[in-house]
């Protein structure tokens, strides 16, 4: 019988902050050379932090917006580049938010029309 070897997993999130009236989505042009380009706000889940709280925290840190009641819409996983484990990405939708949009050290954030994003190259996941 094969021995079970646990896999190292890092939990992360991406948050689609969507304005239903304007049909716009918050996007971020990330500056990190290891993960650069246009994507959604998000980041790592901290130790002992709930998944939904991590999404709320990351949305605030990276966009300035306070989201409420994020809805888990999907999960994506991919192997780390160094093959030491994998990332599990929790994909959230947030349509209830307050505050003013501002960029962070992670990159420039801005509202983009949803129909324009269909033809815009985004950061690729493996």
GROMACS .gro file of N, CA and C in nm:
model
  378
    1UNK      N    1   0.083  -0.118   0.000
    1UNK     CA    2   0.000   0.000   0.000
    1UNK      C    3   0.088   0.124   0.000
    2UNK      N    4   0.056   0.220  -0.086
    2UNK     CA    5   0.134   0.343  -0.099
    2UNK      C    6   0.115   0.431   0.024
    3UNK      N    7   0.224   0.491   0.066
    3UNK     CA    8   0.219   0.581   0.181
    3UNK      C    9   0.161   0.716   0.138
    4UNK      N   10   0.069   0.768   0.217
    4UNK     CA   11   0.008   0.898   0.189
    4UNK      C   12   0.104   1.009   0.234
    5UNK      N   13   0.139   1.096   0.143
    5UNK     CA   14   0.226   1.209   0.175
    5UNK      C   15   0.143   1.336   0.164
    6UNK      N   16   0.125   1.407   0.275
    6UNK     CA   17   0.044   1.529   0.271
    6UNK      C   18   0.104   1.633   0.176
    7UNK      N   19   0.019   1.709   0.116
    7UNK     CA   20   0.060   1.813   0.023
    7UNK      C   21   0.051   1.949   0.092
    8UNK      N   22   0.148   2.034   0.068
    8UNK     CA   23   0.144   2.169   0.124
    8UNK      C   24   0.053   2.255   0.035
    9UNK      N   25  -0.044   2.323   0.100
    9UNK     CA   26  -0.142   2.402   0.028
    9UNK      C   27  -0.144   2.544   0.084
   10UNK      N   28  -0.147   2.643  -0.005
   10UNK     CA   29  -0.165   2.783   0.036
   10UNK      C   30  -0.301   2.829  -0.015
   11UNK      N   31  -0.382   2.882   0.075
   11UNK     CA   32  -0.514   2.933   0.037
   11UNK      C   33  -0.503   3.081   0.002
   12UNK      N   34  -0.562   3.116  -0.110
   12UNK     CA   35  -0.565   3.254  -0.156
   12UNK      C   36  -0.707   3.286  -0.202
   13UNK      N   37  -0.729   3.412  -0.237
   13UNK     CA   38  -0.861   3.449  -0.287
   13UNK      C   39  -0.849   3.555  -0.396
   14UNK      N   40  -0.950   3.562  -0.478
   14UNK     CA   41  -0.971   3.669  -0.575
   14UNK      C   42  -1.114   3.716  -0.557
   15UNK      N   43  -1.134   3.849  -0.562
   15UNK     CA   44  -1.266   3.902  -0.537
   15UNK      C   45  -1.313   3.984  -0.656
   16UNK      N   46  -1.423   3.942  -0.716
   16UNK     CA   47  -1.488   4.018  -0.823
   16UNK      C   48  -1.583   4.117  -0.757
   17UNK      N   49  -1.539   4.243  -0.748
   17UNK     CA   50  -1.622   4.349  -0.692
   17UNK      C   51  -1.697   4.410  -0.809
   18UNK      N   52  -1.828   4.387  -0.811
   18UNK     CA   53  -1.909   4.420  -0.929
   18UNK      C   54  -2.015   4.523  -0.896
   19UNK      N   55  -2.016   4.630  -0.974
   19UNK     CA   56  -2.119   4.733  -0.961
   19UNK      C   57  -2.231   4.697  -1.059
   20UNK      N   58  -2.344   4.653  -1.007
   20UNK     CA   59  -2.454   4.606  -1.091
   20UNK      C   60  -2.516   4.719  -1.173
   21UNK      N   61  -2.514   4.842  -1.122
   21UNK     CA   62  -2.575   4.953  -1.195
   21UNK      C   63  -2.492   4.992  -1.316
   22UNK      N   64  -2.361   5.006  -1.298
   22UNK     CA   65  -2.276   5.050  -1.409
   22UNK      C   66  -2.223   4.933  -1.492
   23UNK      N   67  -2.244   4.810  -1.442
   23UNK     CA   68  -2.191   4.689  -1.507
   23UNK      C   69  -2.039   4.696  -1.521
   24UNK      N   70  -1.975   4.740  -1.411
   24UNK     CA   71  -1.830   4.750  -1.407
   24UNK      C   72  -1.774   4.664  -1.296
   25UNK      N   73  -1.650   4.622  -1.316
   25UNK     CA   74  -1.578   4.535  -1.224
   25UNK      C   75  -1.449   4.604  -1.182
   26UNK      N   76  -1.410   4.589  -1.056
   26UNK     CA   77  -1.281   4.642  -1.012
   26UNK      C   78  -1.172   4.547  -1.060
   27UNK      N   79  -1.072   4.603  -1.128
   27UNK     CA   80  -0.957   4.525  -1.171
   27UNK      C   81  -0.831   4.592  -1.116
   28UNK      N   82  -0.726   4.514  -1.109
   28UNK     CA   83  -0.600   4.562  -1.055
   28UNK      C   84  -0.487   4.528  -1.152
   29UNK      N   85  -0.405   4.627  -1.181
   29UNK     CA   86  -0.287   4.603  -1.263
   29UNK      C   87  -0.170   4.581  -1.167
   30UNK      N   88  -0.144   4.454  -1.135
   30UNK     CA   89  -0.046   4.418  -1.033
   30UNK      C   90   0.096   4.451  -1.077
   31UNK      N   91   0.176   4.493  -0.979
   31UNK     CA   92   0.315   4.531  -1.004
   31UNK      C   93   0.413   4.419  -0.974
   32UNK      N   94   0.372   4.317  -0.899
   32UNK     CA   95   0.461   4.208  -0.859
   32UNK      C   96   0.513   4.135  -0.984
   33UNK      N   97   0.645   4.131  -1.004
   33UNK     CA   98   0.698   4.066  -1.125
   33UNK      C   99   0.666   3.917  -1.134
   34UNK      N  100   0.638   3.852  -1.020
   34UNK     CA  101   0.603   3.710  -1.021
   34UNK      C  102   0.456   3.687  -1.054
   35UNK      N  103   0.376   3.793  -1.049
   35UNK     CA  104   0.232   3.781  -1.074
   35UNK      C  105   0.183   3.917  -1.122
   36UNK      N  106   0.233   3.960  -1.239
   36UNK     CA  107   0.201   4.093  -1.287
   36UNK      C  108   0.094   4.087  -1.396
   37UNK      N  109   0.028   4.201  -1.413
   37UNK     CA  110  -0.074   4.213  -1.515
   37UNK      C  111  -0.211   4.239  -1.454
   38UNK      N  112  -0.310   4.239  -1.538
   38UNK     CA  113  -0.446   4.271  -1.497
   38UNK      C  114  -0.514   4.151  -1.432
   39UNK      N  115  -0.569   4.172  -1.313
   39UNK     CA  116  -0.636   4.066  -1.240
   39UNK      C  117  -0.739   4.128  -1.145
   40UNK      N  118  -0.795   4.047  -1.060
   40UNK     CA  119  -0.889   4.093  -0.958
   40UNK      C  120  -0.813   4.115  -0.827
   41UNK      N  121  -0.864   4.202  -0.739
   41UNK     CA  122  -0.802   4.215  -0.608
   41UNK      C  123  -0.807   4.082  -0.533
   42UNK      N  124  -0.710   4.059  -0.448
   42UNK     CA  125  -0.709   3.935  -0.370
   42UNK      C  126  -0.574   3.911  -0.309
   43UNK      N  127  -0.561   3.798  -0.239
   43UNK     CA  128  -0.435   3.765  -0.175
   43UNK      C  129  -0.446   3.642  -0.089
   44UNK      N  130  -0.352   3.626   0.000
   44UNK     CA  131  -0.342   3.507   0.084
   44UNK      C  132  -0.437   3.512   0.203
   45UNK      N  133  -0.482   3.394   0.241
   45UNK     CA  134  -0.558   3.377   0.364
   45UNK      C  135  -0.455   3.360   0.475
   46UNK      N  136  -0.466   3.443   0.579
   46UNK     CA  137  -0.373   3.438   0.691
   46UNK      C  138  -0.407   3.321   0.784
   47UNK      N  139  -0.309   3.277   0.859
   47UNK     CA  140  -0.328   3.168   0.955
   47UNK      C  141  -0.441   3.203   1.052
   48UNK      N  142  -0.531   3.110   1.075
   48UNK     CA  143  -0.646   3.122   1.165
   48UNK      C  144  -0.748   3.227   1.120
   49UNK      N  145  -0.744   3.269   0.995
   49UNK     CA  146  -0.840   3.365   0.941
   49UNK      C  147  -0.943   3.289   0.858
   50UNK      N  148  -1.070   3.325   0.871
   50UNK     CA  149  -1.171   3.257   0.790
   50UNK      C  150  -1.154   3.300   0.644
   51UNK      N  151  -1.200   3.217   0.553
   51UNK     CA  152  -1.187   3.247   0.411
   51UNK      C  153  -1.261   3.376   0.374
   52UNK      N  154  -1.384   3.392   0.424
   52UNK     CA  155  -1.461   3.512   0.388
   52UNK      C  156  -1.400   3.637   0.450
   53UNK      N  157  -1.347   3.627   0.573
   53UNK     CA  158  -1.282   3.744   0.633
   53UNK      C  159  -1.159   3.783   0.552
   54UNK      N  160  -1.084   3.685   0.503
   54UNK     CA  161  -0.967   3.714   0.421
   54UNK      C  162  -1.007   3.790   0.294
   55UNK      N  163  -1.118   3.751   0.233
   55UNK     CA  164  -1.165   3.821   0.113
   55UNK      C  165  -1.202   3.966   0.145
   56UNK      N  166  -1.270   3.986   0.258
   56UNK     CA  167  -1.309   4.121   0.300
   56UNK      C  168  -1.184   4.205   0.327
   57UNK      N  169  -1.088   4.148   0.397
   57UNK     CA  170  -0.963   4.219   0.429
   57UNK      C  171  -0.885   4.254   0.304
   58UNK      N  172  -0.868   4.157   0.215
   58UNK     CA  173  -0.790   4.180   0.092
   58UNK      C  174  -0.857   4.284   0.002
   59UNK      N  175  -0.989   4.280  -0.008
   59UNK     CA  176  -1.061   4.380  -0.090
   59UNK      C  177  -1.034   4.519  -0.036
   60UNK      N  178  -1.038   4.536   0.096
   60UNK     CA  179  -1.013   4.667   0.159
   60UNK      C  180  -0.869   4.711   0.136
   61UNK      N  181  -0.774   4.620   0.160
   61UNK     CA  182  -0.632   4.655   0.145
   61UNK      C  183  -0.595   4.694   0.003
   62UNK      N  184  -0.652   4.626  -0.095
   62UNK     CA  185  -0.609   4.647  -0.233
   62UNK      C  186  -0.695   4.742  -0.313
   63UNK      N  187  -0.819   4.768  -0.267
   63UNK     CA  188  -0.907   4.855  -0.346
   63UNK      C  189  -0.961   4.974  -0.267
   64UNK      N  190  -0.954   4.968  -0.134
   64UNK     CA  191  -1.013   5.072  -0.051
   64UNK      C  192  -1.160   5.050  -0.024
   65UNK      N  193  -1.221   4.952  -0.089
   65UNK     CA  194  -1.363   4.927  -0.073
   65UNK      C  195  -1.388   4.827   0.039
   66UNK      N  196  -1.493   4.851   0.115
   66UNK     CA  197  -1.536   4.757   0.218
   66UNK      C  198  -1.649   4.675   0.159
   67UNK      N  199  -1.623   4.546   0.141
   67UNK     CA  200  -1.726   4.459   0.084
   67UNK      C  201  -1.803   4.392   0.198
   68UNK      N  202  -1.927   4.357   0.169
   68UNK     CA  203  -2.011   4.290   0.268
   68UNK      C  204  -2.071   4.165   0.203
   69UNK      N  205  -2.075   4.058   0.278
   69UNK     CA  206  -2.137   3.932   0.234
   69UNK      C  207  -2.083   3.881   0.101
   70UNK      N  208  -1.949   3.863   0.088
   70UNK     CA  209  -1.898   3.806  -0.036
   70UNK      C  210  -1.951   3.665  -0.056
   71UNK      N  211  -1.979   3.630  -0.181
   71UNK     CA  212  -2.038   3.501  -0.215
   71UNK      C  213  -1.932   3.414  -0.284
   72UNK      N  214  -1.905   3.298  -0.228
   72UNK     CA  215  -1.809   3.206  -0.291
   72UNK      C  216  -1.871   3.152  -0.419
   73UNK      N  217  -1.802   3.176  -0.532
   73UNK     CA  218  -1.854   3.137  -0.663
   73UNK      C  219  -1.774   3.025  -0.729
   74UNK      N  220  -1.654   2.998  -0.679
   74UNK     CA  221  -1.575   2.893  -0.742
   74UNK      C  222  -1.442   2.873  -0.673
   75UNK      N  223  -1.376   2.766  -0.711
   75UNK     CA  224  -1.244   2.732  -0.656
   75UNK      C  225  -1.155   2.688  -0.771
   76UNK      N  226  -1.033   2.739  -0.771
   76UNK     CA  227  -0.933   2.702  -0.872
   76UNK      C  228  -0.808   2.659  -0.799
   77UNK      N  229  -0.740   2.558  -0.846
   77UNK     CA  230  -0.614   2.521  -0.784
   77UNK      C  231  -0.510   2.501  -0.893
   78UNK      N  232  -0.386   2.528  -0.857
   78UNK     CA  233  -0.276   2.503  -0.950
   78UNK      C  234  -0.148   2.480  -0.873
   79UNK      N  235  -0.060   2.405  -0.935
   79UNK     CA  236   0.067   2.369  -0.872
   79UNK      C  237   0.158   2.490  -0.866
   80UNK      N  238   0.232   2.500  -0.757
   80UNK     CA  239   0.331   2.607  -0.744
   80UNK      C  240   0.442   2.584  -0.847
   81UNK      N  241   0.503   2.693  -0.891
   81UNK     CA  242   0.611   2.683  -0.989
   81UNK      C  243   0.726   2.596  -0.943
   82UNK      N  244   0.753   2.596  -0.812
   82UNK     CA  245   0.865   2.518  -0.761
   82UNK      C  246   0.825   2.376  -0.721
   83UNK      N  247   0.701   2.338  -0.751
   83UNK     CA  248   0.648   2.203  -0.728
   83UNK      C  249   0.652   2.162  -0.580
   84UNK      N  250   0.644   2.259  -0.489
   84UNK     CA  251   0.645   2.227  -0.346
   84UNK      C  252   0.504   2.215  -0.289
   85UNK      N  253   0.406   2.224  -0.372
   85UNK     CA  254   0.268   2.218  -0.326
   85UNK      C  255   0.178   2.286  -0.427
   86UNK      N  256   0.063   2.335  -0.378
   86UNK     CA  257  -0.028   2.403  -0.469
   86UNK      C  258  -0.097   2.519  -0.403
   87UNK      N  259  -0.149   2.607  -0.487
   87UNK     CA  260  -0.234   2.717  -0.444
   87UNK      C  261  -0.380   2.674  -0.463
   88UNK      N  262  -0.463   2.708  -0.368
   88UNK     CA  263  -0.607   2.693  -0.383
   88UNK      C  264  -0.663   2.835  -0.379
   89UNK      N  265  -0.728   2.876  -0.489
   89UNK     CA  266  -0.781   3.011  -0.502
   89UNK      C  267  -0.932   3.006  -0.487
   90UNK      N  268  -0.983   3.079  -0.388
   90UNK     CA  269  -1.127   3.090  -0.365
   90UNK      C  270  -1.176   3.214  -0.439
   91UNK      N  271  -1.272   3.196  -0.527
   91UNK     CA  272  -1.321   3.305  -0.612
   91UNK      C  273  -1.452   3.358  -0.556
   92UNK      N  274  -1.452   3.485  -0.517
   92UNK     CA  275  -1.568   3.548  -0.455
   92UNK      C  276  -1.629   3.654  -0.546
   93UNK      N  277  -1.760   3.674  -0.529
   93UNK     CA  278  -1.833   3.784  -0.592
   93UNK      C  279  -1.883   3.875  -0.481
   94UNK      N  280  -1.861   4.005  -0.497
   94UNK     CA  281  -1.910   4.104  -0.401
   94UNK      C  282  -1.985   4.213  -0.477
   95UNK      N  283  -2.114   4.224  -0.450
   95UNK     CA  284  -2.195   4.330  -0.513
   95UNK      C  285  -2.240   4.433  -0.411
   96UNK      N  286  -2.211   4.408  -0.285
   96UNK     CA  287  -2.248   4.498  -0.177
   96UNK      C  288  -2.119   4.557  -0.120
   97UNK      N  289  -2.095   4.686  -0.144
   97UNK     CA  290  -1.969   4.748  -0.101
   97UNK      C  291  -1.991   4.896  -0.074
   98UNK      N  292  -1.900   4.952   0.005
   98UNK     CA  293  -1.900   5.095   0.033
   98UNK      C  294  -1.756   5.144   0.026
   99UNK      N  295  -1.741   5.276   0.022
   99UNK     CA  296  -1.608   5.335   0.023
   99UNK      C  297  -1.571   5.392  -0.112
  100UNK      N  298  -1.449   5.442  -0.117
  100UNK     CA  299  -1.396   5.499  -0.241
  100UNK      C  300  -1.278   5.417  -0.288
  101UNK      N  301  -1.274   5.396  -0.416
  101UNK     CA  302  -1.168   5.316  -0.478
  101UNK      C  303  -1.034   5.390  -0.469
  102UNK      N  304  -0.929   5.317  -0.425
  102UNK     CA  305  -0.794   5.373  -0.432
  102UNK      C  306  -0.695   5.260  -0.454
  103UNK      N  307  -0.584   5.293  -0.517
  103UNK     CA  308  -0.480   5.196  -0.547
  103UNK      C  309  -0.391   5.175  -0.425
  104UNK      N  310  -0.320   5.063  -0.425
  104UNK     CA  311  -0.229   5.030  -0.316
  104UNK      C  312  -0.091   5.001  -0.373
  105UNK      N  313   0.000   4.960  -0.287
  105UNK     CA  314   0.134   4.924  -0.332
  105UNK      C  315   0.131   4.798  -0.419
  106UNK      N  316   0.020   4.724  -0.415
  106UNK     CA  317   0.007   4.603  -0.498
  106UNK      C  318  -0.009   4.638  -0.646
  107UNK      N  319  -0.071   4.754  -0.673
  107UNK     CA  320  -0.091   4.795  -0.811
  107UNK      C  321  -0.207   4.892  -0.825
  108UNK      N  322  -0.225   4.943  -0.945
  108UNK     CA  323  -0.333   5.037  -0.974
  108UNK      C  324  -0.465   4.962  -0.986
  109UNK      N  325  -0.569   5.013  -0.918
  109UNK     CA  326  -0.702   4.955  -0.931
  109UNK      C  327  -0.794   5.056  -0.999
  110UNK      N  328  -0.889   5.004  -1.076
  110UNK     CA  329  -0.983   5.090  -1.146
  110UNK      C  330  -1.106   5.010  -1.185
  111UNK      N  331  -1.214   5.084  -1.215
  111UNK     CA  332  -1.337   5.021  -1.265
  111UNK      C  333  -1.322   4.999  -1.414
  112UNK      N  334  -1.365   4.883  -1.460
  112UNK     CA  335  -1.362   4.852  -1.603
  112UNK      C  336  -1.496   4.795  -1.645
  113UNK      N  337  -1.543   4.835  -1.762
  113UNK     CA  338  -1.669   4.781  -1.815
  113UNK      C  339  -1.656   4.631  -1.834
  114UNK      N  340  -1.756   4.559  -1.791
  114UNK     CA  341  -1.754   4.413  -1.800
  114UNK      C  342  -1.738   4.366  -1.944
  115UNK      N  343  -1.804   4.432  -2.038
  115UNK     CA  344  -1.795   4.388  -2.178
  115UNK      C  345  -1.654   4.411  -2.236
  116UNK      N  346  -1.580   4.508  -2.187
  116UNK     CA  347  -1.442   4.531  -2.233
  116UNK      C  348  -1.348   4.422  -2.183
  117UNK      N  349  -1.376   4.368  -2.065
  117UNK     CA  350  -1.287   4.268  -2.006
  117UNK      C  351  -1.289   4.136  -2.082
  118UNK      N  352  -1.395   4.110  -2.155
  118UNK     CA  353  -1.403   3.984  -2.230
  118UNK      C  354  -1.292   3.973  -2.335
  119UNK      N  355  -1.241   4.087  -2.380
  119UNK     CA  356  -1.135   4.086  -2.482
  119UNK      C  357  -1.003   4.141  -2.428
  120UNK      N  358  -0.990   4.151  -2.296
  120UNK     CA  359  -0.869   4.204  -2.234
  120UNK      C  360  -0.784   4.090  -2.179
  121UNK      N  361  -0.655   4.085  -2.214
  121UNK     CA  362  -0.569   3.980  -2.156
  121UNK      C  363  -0.555   4.000  -2.005
  122UNK      N  364  -0.579   3.894  -1.931
  122UNK     CA  365  -0.569   3.896  -1.785
  122UNK      C  366  -0.453   3.807  -1.743
  123UNK      N  367  -0.412   3.820  -1.616
  123UNK     CA  368  -0.309   3.731  -1.562
  123UNK      C  369  -0.357   3.587  -1.581
  124UNK      N  370  -0.267   3.502  -1.621
  124UNK     CA  371  -0.302   3.362  -1.647
  124UNK      C  372  -0.263   3.275  -1.528
  125UNK      N  373  -0.352   3.182  -1.495
  125UNK     CA  374  -0.322   3.080  -1.394
  125UNK      C  375  -0.290   2.952  -1.467
  126UNK      N  376  -0.199   2.874  -1.410
  126UNK     CA  377  -0.165   2.744  -1.471
  126UNK      C  378  -0.282   2.651  -1.470
   0.00000   0.00000   0.00000
